[in-house]
Amino acid sequence: MSAATLATSLSMVIEAHVLLAILGGAVYGLFIGALPGLTATMATALLVPLTFYMAPLPSIALIVASTTMAITAGDIPGALLRIPGTPASAAYTGESHAMTLRGEAGRALSIGFFFSATGGMIGAAVLLLTGPLLARVSLNFSSFEFFWLAVLGLLTCALVSGSNPVKGGVSLALGVLVSTVGLDITTGQPRFTFGSMELMGGVSFIPVMIGMFAFSEILRGLSSDGARPAAAPETRSLRPYAGIPTLVLRYPLSLLRGTTIGASLGALPGVGGDLAAWIAYGVSARFSKTPEKFGKGHEEGLIEATSANNAGLSSAWIPALVFGIPGDAVTAIAVGVLYMKGVSPGPRLFAENPSMPTAIILCFFVANLLLFPLGYLAIKGARLVLMVPRNVIVPMILVCCFLGSYAINNTLFGVGIMLVAGLVGYVMERNDFPIAPVILGLVLGPVLERNFIMSMQIARGDLLGFFDRPVSALLGAVVIAILLFTVISRIRNRSARHLRRLS
């Protein structure tokens, strides 16, 4: 990339109407992301009619800023109320909420905003410097590689969720099973719909996520023996970003590993930042020197997962800009807006008009920089949320549960799913079954099934076909190694406990 192209792109971004679009999108994204059940994808879709009246760059800048802020703002209800705002934030909601229960809400939110912004800027730098190369590599991925990636994400989640991997596996299997409801992806035949037209389209993970995390929390609060202590507000003033430099120096490897995982996985079409956050959190727990602290409010897992979150969000634009292949639902909407504006993403765009894709990438830098001041204001305002009495905040959470579930398809069916999921989540947590794997199973179940069926068709039913390609064989070996390591570790631990009892 030439210096002239970079200078031209920078001059395009710093124009007043582009900066206003970024600021407006960031404020809007902060509001949407902080509301449980309203996702970044929904926020982006609602902006499309507004882009009809805007030039190409401001319209994309609006989408970029709103998505960047909405993904990060999803950590706010997760940390304060134990209600994840996005599927990615569900990976570490328990961790951040545990910090809030200790009176460290400001610290949890500071980690979320600071490391999300840092990861997002690193991801944007990766997009700027190595976009064409990474997109070329990701295009070589077939259904075999995507199958192993989905298995890796599911496996790491099951192993690190809770103290019992077997119960984590059961929760994961439940999520994958529910993801099969709807039309079969190969034959189009209804599966497990029981004659219901509403179930033909499958079970949306948003009402399930709201029910299992939010409505079940209300049920626990109402139960006499299962009530949790309300999140006590901090008596001292919230100090945004206090102690963050110390965390950067203490966990530099976590920051580096999280951004690397996010930037690498985000560049793969159809993966995006959600899976990156789950895998990063699982990797952090697996290689941490203090794995016993995870789930109790440990900063290390938060740093790695939030860094991967926004890094994956930025690099998801690599296949979208370089080859016109959307990396996730948000970039699919953005690609549609670009086509509507007469701008065709792809290799010819970089050759004929390199300033446009470069300017879009620079918008990521500006949007992630805005995370610092807007995050400061959001953390300061968190004290107001924590000071609200429980008898006031519970009805507000309940209203958000109903609105978020209803808004998915504008039907009461989503509300019904939310209520059932809440009851199931309540029963599961009373019996020490983790609920986060259920959500990931719902999200990745269709990806796993689709790529497994495609791979089996290509390999003509030969399972050894999953190890024919070099990258696929490597990913498969990693999955098998993790399984073997887990089994051997549990056998060793059980043997050691048995020997101690005998002695």
Coordinates of C-alpha atoms in Angstrom, one line a residue:
M1 CA 0.0 0.0 0.0
S2 CA 1.4 3.3 -1.1
A3 CA 1.8 6.4 1.2
A4 CA -0.3 8.4 -1.3
T5 CA -3.2 5.9 -0.9
L6 CA -3.0 6.0 2.9
A7 CA -2.9 9.8 2.9
T8 CA -5.9 10.0 0.5
S9 CA -7.9 7.5 2.6
L10 CA -7.1 9.4 5.8
S11 CA -8.3 12.7 4.3
M12 CA -11.5 10.9 3.4
V13 CA -12.1 9.7 6.9
I14 CA -11.4 12.9 8.8
E15 CA -14.1 14.8 6.9
A16 CA -16.8 16.1 9.2
H17 CA -19.7 14.0 7.9
V18 CA -17.7 10.8 8.1
L19 CA -16.6 11.6 11.7
L20 CA -20.2 12.5 12.7
A21 CA -21.4 9.2 11.2
I22 CA -18.8 7.3 13.3
L23 CA -19.7 9.2 16.5
G24 CA -23.5 8.7 15.9
G25 CA -23.0 5.0 15.1
A26 CA -20.9 4.5 18.3
V27 CA -23.4 6.2 20.6
Y28 CA -26.2 4.2 19.0
G29 CA -24.2 0.9 19.3
L30 CA -23.5 1.6 22.9
F31 CA -27.3 1.9 23.6
I32 CA -28.2 -1.1 21.6
G33 CA -25.4 -3.3 22.9
A34 CA -26.2 -2.5 26.5
L35 CA -29.8 -3.8 26.1
P36 CA -30.1 -7.6 26.6
G37 CA -31.3 -9.4 23.5
L38 CA -30.6 -6.6 21.1
T39 CA -27.6 -7.8 19.1
A40 CA -25.1 -6.1 16.9
T41 CA -26.6 -7.7 13.8
M42 CA -30.0 -6.3 14.7
A43 CA -28.5 -2.9 15.3
T44 CA -26.8 -3.0 11.9
A45 CA -30.0 -4.1 10.1
L46 CA -32.0 -1.2 11.7
L47 CA -29.4 1.2 10.2
V48 CA -29.9 0.0 6.6
P49 CA -32.8 2.3 5.7
L50 CA -30.8 5.3 7.0
T51 CA -27.9 4.5 4.7
F52 CA -30.2 5.1 1.7
Y53 CA -29.6 8.8 2.1
M54 CA -25.9 8.7 2.8
A55 CA -22.7 8.5 0.7
P56 CA -20.9 5.2 0.5
L57 CA -18.1 5.9 3.1
P58 CA -20.3 7.5 5.8
S59 CA -22.9 4.7 5.4
I60 CA -20.2 2.0 6.0
A61 CA -18.6 4.1 8.7
L62 CA -21.9 4.2 10.5
I63 CA -22.2 0.4 10.4
V64 CA -18.6 -0.1 11.4
A65 CA -18.9 2.2 14.5
S66 CA -22.2 0.8 15.6
T67 CA -21.1 -2.8 15.3
T68 CA -17.8 -2.1 17.1
M69 CA -19.5 -0.4 20.0
A70 CA -22.5 -2.9 20.2
I71 CA -20.2 -5.9 20.5
T72 CA -18.2 -4.3 23.3
A73 CA -21.3 -2.9 25.1
G74 CA -22.7 -6.4 25.3
D75 CA -20.3 -6.8 28.2
I76 CA -22.2 -4.3 30.3
P77 CA -25.3 -6.3 31.1
G78 CA -23.2 -9.4 31.3
A79 CA -21.0 -7.9 34.0
L80 CA -23.7 -6.1 36.0
L81 CA -26.7 -8.3 35.6
R82 CA -25.3 -11.6 34.4
I83 CA -27.2 -11.2 31.1
P84 CA -24.8 -11.5 28.1
G85 CA -25.5 -8.8 25.4
T86 CA -24.0 -10.9 22.6
P87 CA -23.2 -14.6 22.0
A88 CA -19.5 -13.8 22.3
S89 CA -19.9 -12.1 25.7
A90 CA -21.7 -15.2 26.9
A91 CA -18.3 -16.9 26.9
Y92 CA -17.1 -14.9 29.9
T93 CA -20.3 -13.5 31.5
G94 CA -19.8 -15.7 34.6
E95 CA -16.3 -14.5 35.0
S96 CA -17.1 -10.8 34.7
H97 CA -20.2 -11.1 36.9
A98 CA -18.2 -12.8 39.6
M99 CA -16.0 -9.7 39.7
T100 CA -19.1 -7.6 40.1
L101 CA -20.2 -9.7 43.1
R102 CA -16.8 -9.0 44.6
G103 CA -17.4 -5.2 44.2
E104 CA -15.2 -5.0 41.2
A105 CA -17.7 -4.0 38.5
G106 CA -15.5 -1.1 37.4
R107 CA -12.5 -3.3 36.9
A108 CA -14.5 -5.9 34.9
L109 CA -15.9 -3.2 32.6
S110 CA -12.5 -1.5 32.3
I111 CA -11.0 -4.8 31.1
G112 CA -13.8 -5.3 28.6
F113 CA -13.6 -1.8 27.1
F114 CA -9.8 -1.4 27.1
F115 CA -8.8 -4.8 25.8
S116 CA -11.7 -4.8 23.3
A117 CA -10.5 -1.5 21.9
T118 CA -6.9 -2.7 21.9
G119 CA -7.8 -6.0 20.2
G120 CA -9.9 -4.1 17.7
M121 CA -7.1 -1.8 16.7
I122 CA -4.7 -4.7 16.4
G123 CA -7.3 -6.5 14.3
A124 CA -7.7 -3.4 12.1
A125 CA -3.9 -3.3 11.7
V126 CA -3.9 -6.9 10.6
L127 CA -6.7 -6.1 8.1
L128 CA -4.7 -3.2 6.8
L129 CA -1.3 -5.0 6.4
T130 CA -2.1 -8.6 5.7
G131 CA -5.8 -8.6 4.4
P132 CA -5.2 -9.9 0.9
L133 CA -2.8 -12.7 2.2
L134 CA -5.1 -13.9 5.0
A135 CA -8.2 -13.8 2.7
R136 CA -6.3 -16.0 0.1
V137 CA -5.5 -18.5 2.9
S138 CA -9.0 -18.6 4.2
L139 CA -10.4 -19.2 0.7
N140 CA -8.4 -22.5 0.7
F141 CA -10.3 -23.7 3.7
S142 CA -12.8 -26.4 2.8
S143 CA -15.7 -28.0 4.7
F144 CA -13.2 -30.3 6.4
E145 CA -11.3 -27.4 8.1
F146 CA -14.5 -25.6 9.1
F147 CA -15.8 -28.9 10.7
W148 CA -12.6 -29.2 12.8
L149 CA -12.8 -25.6 13.8
A150 CA -16.4 -26.0 15.0
V151 CA -15.4 -29.1 16.9
L152 CA -12.5 -27.3 18.5
G153 CA -14.7 -24.5 19.6
L154 CA -17.3 -26.8 21.1
L155 CA -14.6 -29.0 22.8
T156 CA -12.8 -26.1 24.5
C157 CA -16.1 -24.7 25.8
A158 CA -17.2 -28.1 27.2
L159 CA -13.9 -28.7 28.9
V160 CA -13.6 -25.3 30.6
S161 CA -17.2 -24.7 31.6
G162 CA -17.6 -25.7 35.2
S163 CA -15.6 -28.1 37.3
N164 CA -17.0 -31.3 35.6
P165 CA -16.2 -31.7 31.9
V166 CA -18.8 -34.5 31.6
K167 CA -21.6 -32.2 32.7
G168 CA -20.2 -29.5 30.3
G169 CA -20.4 -32.1 27.5
V170 CA -24.0 -32.9 28.4
S171 CA -24.9 -29.2 28.3
L172 CA -23.1 -28.9 24.9
A173 CA -24.9 -32.0 23.5
L174 CA -28.3 -30.4 24.6
G175 CA -27.4 -27.2 22.7
V176 CA -26.4 -29.2 19.6
L177 CA -29.5 -31.3 19.8
V178 CA -31.8 -28.2 20.0
S179 CA -29.9 -26.8 16.9
T180 CA -31.2 -29.7 14.8
V181 CA -34.8 -28.5 15.2
G182 CA -36.2 -27.2 11.9
L183 CA -35.7 -28.1 8.3
D184 CA -33.0 -30.6 7.4
I185 CA -30.2 -28.9 5.5
T186 CA -29.9 -31.6 2.9
T187 CA -33.4 -32.9 2.3
G188 CA -35.5 -30.0 3.5
Q189 CA -37.7 -32.3 5.6
P190 CA -39.0 -31.0 9.0
R191 CA -37.2 -32.4 12.0
F192 CA -38.5 -32.3 15.6
T193 CA -41.1 -29.6 14.7
F194 CA -44.1 -31.6 16.0
G195 CA -46.2 -30.0 13.3
S196 CA -45.4 -26.4 14.5
M197 CA -44.9 -23.9 11.7
E198 CA -42.9 -21.7 14.1
L199 CA -40.3 -24.4 14.6
M200 CA -39.7 -24.8 10.9
G201 CA -37.1 -22.1 11.0
G202 CA -35.4 -23.6 14.0
V203 CA -34.9 -22.4 17.6
S204 CA -33.2 -18.9 17.7
F205 CA -30.3 -18.8 20.2
I206 CA -31.2 -15.2 21.3
P207 CA -34.4 -16.1 23.2
V208 CA -32.6 -19.2 24.6
M209 CA -29.7 -17.0 25.7
I210 CA -32.0 -14.5 27.4
G211 CA -34.0 -17.2 29.1
M212 CA -31.1 -19.2 30.4
F213 CA -29.1 -16.3 31.6
A214 CA -31.7 -13.6 32.5
F215 CA -35.0 -15.3 33.3
S216 CA -33.3 -18.2 35.2
E217 CA -31.5 -15.5 37.3
I218 CA -34.9 -14.1 38.2
L219 CA -36.1 -17.6 39.2
R220 CA -33.1 -18.1 41.4
G221 CA -33.7 -14.8 43.1
L222 CA -37.3 -15.8 43.8
S223 CA -36.4 -19.3 45.1
S224 CA -35.9 -19.5 48.9
D225 CA -32.9 -21.7 48.8
G226 CA -31.3 -20.8 45.5
A227 CA -31.2 -17.0 45.8
R228 CA -27.9 -15.4 45.0
P229 CA -26.7 -12.3 46.7
A230 CA -27.5 -9.2 44.8
A231 CA -24.6 -7.5 43.2
A232 CA -23.5 -5.1 45.9
P233 CA -22.7 -1.6 44.5
E234 CA -19.2 -0.4 45.0
T235 CA -18.9 2.0 47.9
R236 CA -15.9 3.6 46.5
S237 CA -16.1 5.6 43.3
L238 CA -15.7 3.7 40.1
R239 CA -12.3 4.5 38.5
P240 CA -12.3 3.6 34.9
Y241 CA -9.2 1.9 33.5
A242 CA -7.5 1.9 37.0
G243 CA -4.8 -0.8 37.1
I244 CA -5.1 -1.6 33.4
P245 CA -1.3 -0.9 32.7
T246 CA -0.5 -3.4 35.5
L247 CA -2.7 -6.0 33.8
V248 CA -1.0 -5.4 30.4
L249 CA 2.4 -6.0 32.0
R250 CA 1.2 -9.0 33.9
Y251 CA -0.6 -10.8 31.0
P252 CA 1.1 -9.7 27.8
L253 CA 0.8 -13.2 26.4
S254 CA -2.9 -13.3 27.0
L255 CA -3.3 -10.1 25.0
L256 CA -1.1 -11.3 22.2
R257 CA -2.7 -14.8 22.1
G258 CA -6.3 -13.4 22.2
T259 CA -5.7 -10.9 19.3
T260 CA -3.9 -13.6 17.3
I261 CA -6.8 -16.0 17.7
G262 CA -9.4 -13.3 17.0
A263 CA -7.6 -12.0 13.9
S264 CA -6.9 -15.5 12.5
L265 CA -10.4 -16.9 13.0
G266 CA -12.2 -13.7 12.1
A267 CA -10.7 -13.9 8.6
L268 CA -12.4 -17.2 7.9
P269 CA -15.8 -16.7 6.1
G270 CA -18.7 -17.7 8.4
V271 CA -16.7 -17.8 11.6
G272 CA -16.6 -14.2 12.9
G273 CA -15.7 -13.0 16.4
D274 CA -18.2 -15.1 18.4
L275 CA -16.3 -18.4 18.0
A276 CA -13.0 -16.5 18.5
A277 CA -14.0 -15.3 22.0
W278 CA -15.1 -18.8 23.1
I279 CA -11.9 -20.5 21.8
A280 CA -9.7 -17.7 23.3
Y281 CA -11.3 -18.1 26.7
G282 CA -10.9 -21.9 26.5
V283 CA -7.3 -21.6 25.5
S284 CA -6.6 -19.2 28.3
A285 CA -8.1 -21.5 30.9
R286 CA -6.2 -24.5 29.4
F287 CA -2.7 -22.8 29.4
S288 CA -3.1 -20.6 32.5
K289 CA -0.8 -21.1 35.4
T290 CA -3.8 -20.5 37.7
P291 CA -6.7 -22.4 36.1
E292 CA -8.4 -22.9 39.5
K293 CA -9.2 -19.1 39.5
F294 CA -11.3 -19.3 36.3
G295 CA -15.0 -18.9 36.9
K296 CA -14.4 -16.9 40.1
G297 CA -13.6 -13.5 38.6
H298 CA -10.2 -14.0 37.1
E299 CA -8.8 -11.2 34.8
E300 CA -6.7 -13.5 32.6
G301 CA -9.6 -15.1 30.8
L302 CA -11.4 -11.8 30.4
I303 CA -8.4 -10.2 28.8
E304 CA -7.9 -13.0 26.3
A305 CA -11.6 -13.3 25.3
T306 CA -12.3 -9.6 25.0
S307 CA -9.2 -9.1 22.9
A308 CA -10.2 -11.9 20.6
N309 CA -13.7 -10.5 20.4
N310 CA -13.0 -7.2 18.6
A311 CA -9.9 -8.5 16.8
G312 CA -12.2 -11.1 15.1
L313 CA -14.8 -8.4 14.4
S314 CA -12.2 -6.4 12.5
S315 CA -10.6 -9.2 10.6
A316 CA -14.1 -10.5 9.5
W317 CA -14.0 -7.7 6.9
I318 CA -11.0 -9.3 5.2
P319 CA -12.9 -11.8 3.0
A320 CA -15.7 -9.2 2.6
L321 CA -13.5 -6.4 1.2
V322 CA -10.9 -8.5 -0.6
F323 CA -13.1 -11.1 -2.2
G324 CA -16.7 -9.9 -1.6
I325 CA -17.4 -12.9 0.7
P326 CA -19.0 -11.9 3.9
G327 CA -17.3 -13.1 7.1
D328 CA -20.4 -12.9 9.2
A329 CA -24.0 -11.5 9.3
V330 CA -22.8 -7.9 9.8
T331 CA -20.4 -7.9 6.9
A332 CA -23.1 -9.5 4.8
I333 CA -25.3 -6.5 5.4
A334 CA -22.4 -4.1 4.8
V335 CA -21.5 -5.8 1.5
G336 CA -25.2 -5.4 0.4
V337 CA -25.0 -1.7 1.3
L338 CA -21.8 -1.3 -0.7
Y339 CA -23.4 -3.0 -3.8
M340 CA -26.4 -0.7 -3.3
K341 CA -24.1 2.3 -3.4
G342 CA -22.4 1.1 -6.6
V343 CA -19.2 -0.1 -4.9
S344 CA -18.4 -3.8 -5.7
P345 CA -16.1 -5.4 -3.0
G346 CA -13.4 -7.7 -4.4
P347 CA -9.9 -7.7 -5.8
R348 CA -10.8 -5.2 -8.5
L349 CA -11.8 -2.7 -5.8
F350 CA -8.2 -2.7 -4.4
A351 CA -6.8 -2.3 -7.9
E352 CA -9.2 0.4 -9.2
N353 CA -10.1 2.3 -6.1
P354 CA -7.7 1.4 -3.2
S355 CA -8.6 4.5 -1.2
M356 CA -12.1 3.2 -0.5
P357 CA -11.2 -0.1 1.2
T358 CA -8.3 1.6 3.0
A359 CA -10.7 4.3 4.3
I360 CA -13.1 1.7 5.6
I361 CA -10.2 0.0 7.5
L362 CA -9.2 3.4 9.0
C363 CA -12.8 3.8 10.2
F364 CA -12.1 0.8 12.4
F365 CA -9.2 2.6 14.1
V366 CA -11.4 5.7 14.8
A367 CA -14.3 3.6 16.0
N368 CA -12.1 1.6 18.4
L369 CA -10.4 4.8 19.7
L370 CA -13.9 6.0 20.6
L371 CA -14.3 3.0 22.8
F372 CA -11.9 4.6 25.3
P373 CA -13.9 7.8 26.0
L374 CA -17.3 6.3 25.6
G375 CA -16.3 3.3 27.7
Y376 CA -15.1 5.8 30.4
L377 CA -18.6 7.3 30.5
A378 CA -20.3 3.9 30.5
I379 CA -18.2 2.7 33.4
K380 CA -19.0 5.8 35.4
G381 CA -22.7 5.3 34.7
A382 CA -22.5 1.6 35.9
R383 CA -22.7 2.9 39.5
L384 CA -26.2 4.1 38.8
V385 CA -27.2 0.6 37.7
L386 CA -25.6 -1.1 40.7
M387 CA -27.4 1.3 43.1
V388 CA -30.9 0.4 41.8
P389 CA -32.7 -1.8 44.4
R390 CA -33.4 -5.4 43.4
N391 CA -37.2 -5.0 43.7
V392 CA -36.9 -2.3 41.0
I393 CA -34.3 -3.9 38.7
V394 CA -36.0 -7.3 38.5
P395 CA -39.2 -6.0 36.8
M396 CA -36.9 -4.0 34.4
I397 CA -34.9 -7.2 33.6
L398 CA -38.2 -9.1 33.0
V399 CA -39.4 -6.4 30.6
C400 CA -36.1 -6.6 28.7
C401 CA -36.4 -10.4 28.6
F402 CA -39.9 -10.1 27.0
L403 CA -38.9 -7.3 24.6
G404 CA -35.6 -8.9 23.5
S405 CA -37.3 -12.3 22.9
Y406 CA -40.3 -10.8 21.0
A407 CA -38.1 -8.6 18.8
I408 CA -36.4 -11.5 17.1
N409 CA -39.4 -12.5 14.9
N410 CA -42.0 -10.1 16.3
T411 CA -44.0 -13.1 17.6
L412 CA -44.9 -14.4 21.1
F413 CA -43.3 -17.7 20.1
G414 CA -39.9 -16.3 21.0
V415 CA -41.2 -15.3 24.4
G416 CA -42.4 -18.9 24.9
I417 CA -38.9 -20.2 24.0
M418 CA -37.4 -17.7 26.5
L419 CA -39.6 -18.9 29.3
V420 CA -39.0 -22.6 28.7
A421 CA -35.2 -22.0 28.3
G422 CA -35.3 -20.1 31.6
L423 CA -36.9 -23.0 33.4
V424 CA -34.4 -25.4 31.9
G425 CA -31.5 -23.2 32.8
Y426 CA -32.7 -22.8 36.4
V427 CA -32.9 -26.6 36.8
M428 CA -29.5 -27.1 35.1
E429 CA -27.7 -24.7 37.4
R430 CA -29.3 -26.1 40.5
N431 CA -27.7 -29.4 39.5
D432 CA -24.3 -27.8 38.6
F433 CA -24.7 -28.1 34.8
P434 CA -23.1 -25.2 33.0
I435 CA -25.4 -23.3 30.7
A436 CA -22.9 -21.5 28.5
P437 CA -22.2 -24.6 26.4
V438 CA -25.9 -24.8 25.5
I439 CA -25.6 -21.4 23.8
L440 CA -22.5 -22.3 21.9
G441 CA -24.0 -25.6 20.8
L442 CA -27.0 -23.7 19.4
V443 CA -24.7 -21.3 17.5
L444 CA -22.2 -23.9 16.1
G445 CA -24.5 -26.9 15.8
P446 CA -25.7 -25.9 12.2
V447 CA -22.1 -25.1 11.2
L448 CA -20.9 -28.5 12.5
E449 CA -23.7 -30.4 10.8
R450 CA -23.5 -28.6 7.5
N451 CA -19.7 -29.0 7.1
F452 CA -19.8 -32.6 8.3
I453 CA -22.4 -33.6 5.7
M454 CA -20.6 -31.7 2.9
S455 CA -17.3 -33.4 3.9
M456 CA -18.9 -36.8 4.0
Q457 CA -20.3 -36.2 0.5
I458 CA -16.9 -35.1 -0.8
A459 CA -15.1 -38.0 0.8
R460 CA -17.9 -40.5 -0.2
G461 CA -18.4 -41.6 3.4
D462 CA -14.8 -42.2 4.2
L463 CA -13.9 -40.7 7.6
L464 CA -10.2 -40.7 6.7
G465 CA -11.1 -37.9 4.3
F466 CA -11.0 -35.6 7.3
F467 CA -7.3 -36.1 7.5
D468 CA -6.4 -36.0 3.8
R469 CA -5.7 -32.2 3.7
P470 CA -2.7 -30.9 5.6
V471 CA -4.5 -28.1 7.6
S472 CA -7.5 -30.4 8.2
A473 CA -5.2 -33.1 9.5
L474 CA -3.4 -30.7 11.8
L475 CA -6.7 -29.4 13.3
G476 CA -7.9 -32.9 13.7
A477 CA -4.7 -33.9 15.5
V478 CA -5.1 -30.9 17.8
V479 CA -8.7 -32.0 18.7
I480 CA -7.6 -35.6 19.3
A481 CA -4.6 -34.4 21.4
I482 CA -6.9 -32.2 23.6
L483 CA -9.3 -35.2 24.2
L484 CA -6.4 -37.5 25.0
F485 CA -4.8 -35.0 27.3
T486 CA -8.1 -34.4 29.2
V487 CA -8.7 -38.2 29.6
I488 CA -5.2 -38.9 30.8
S489 CA -5.2 -36.0 33.2
R490 CA -8.5 -37.1 34.8
I491 CA -7.2 -40.7 35.1
R492 CA -4.0 -39.4 36.7
N493 CA -5.9 -37.2 39.1
R494 CA -8.3 -40.0 40.1
S495 CA -5.3 -42.4 40.6
A496 CA -3.5 -39.8 42.8
R497 CA -6.6 -39.3 44.9
H498 CA -7.0 -43.0 45.3
L499 CA -3.4 -43.4 46.4
R500 CA -3.8 -40.6 48.9
R501 CA -6.8 -42.3 50.4
L502 CA -4.9 -45.6 50.7
S503 CA -2.0 -43.9 52.4

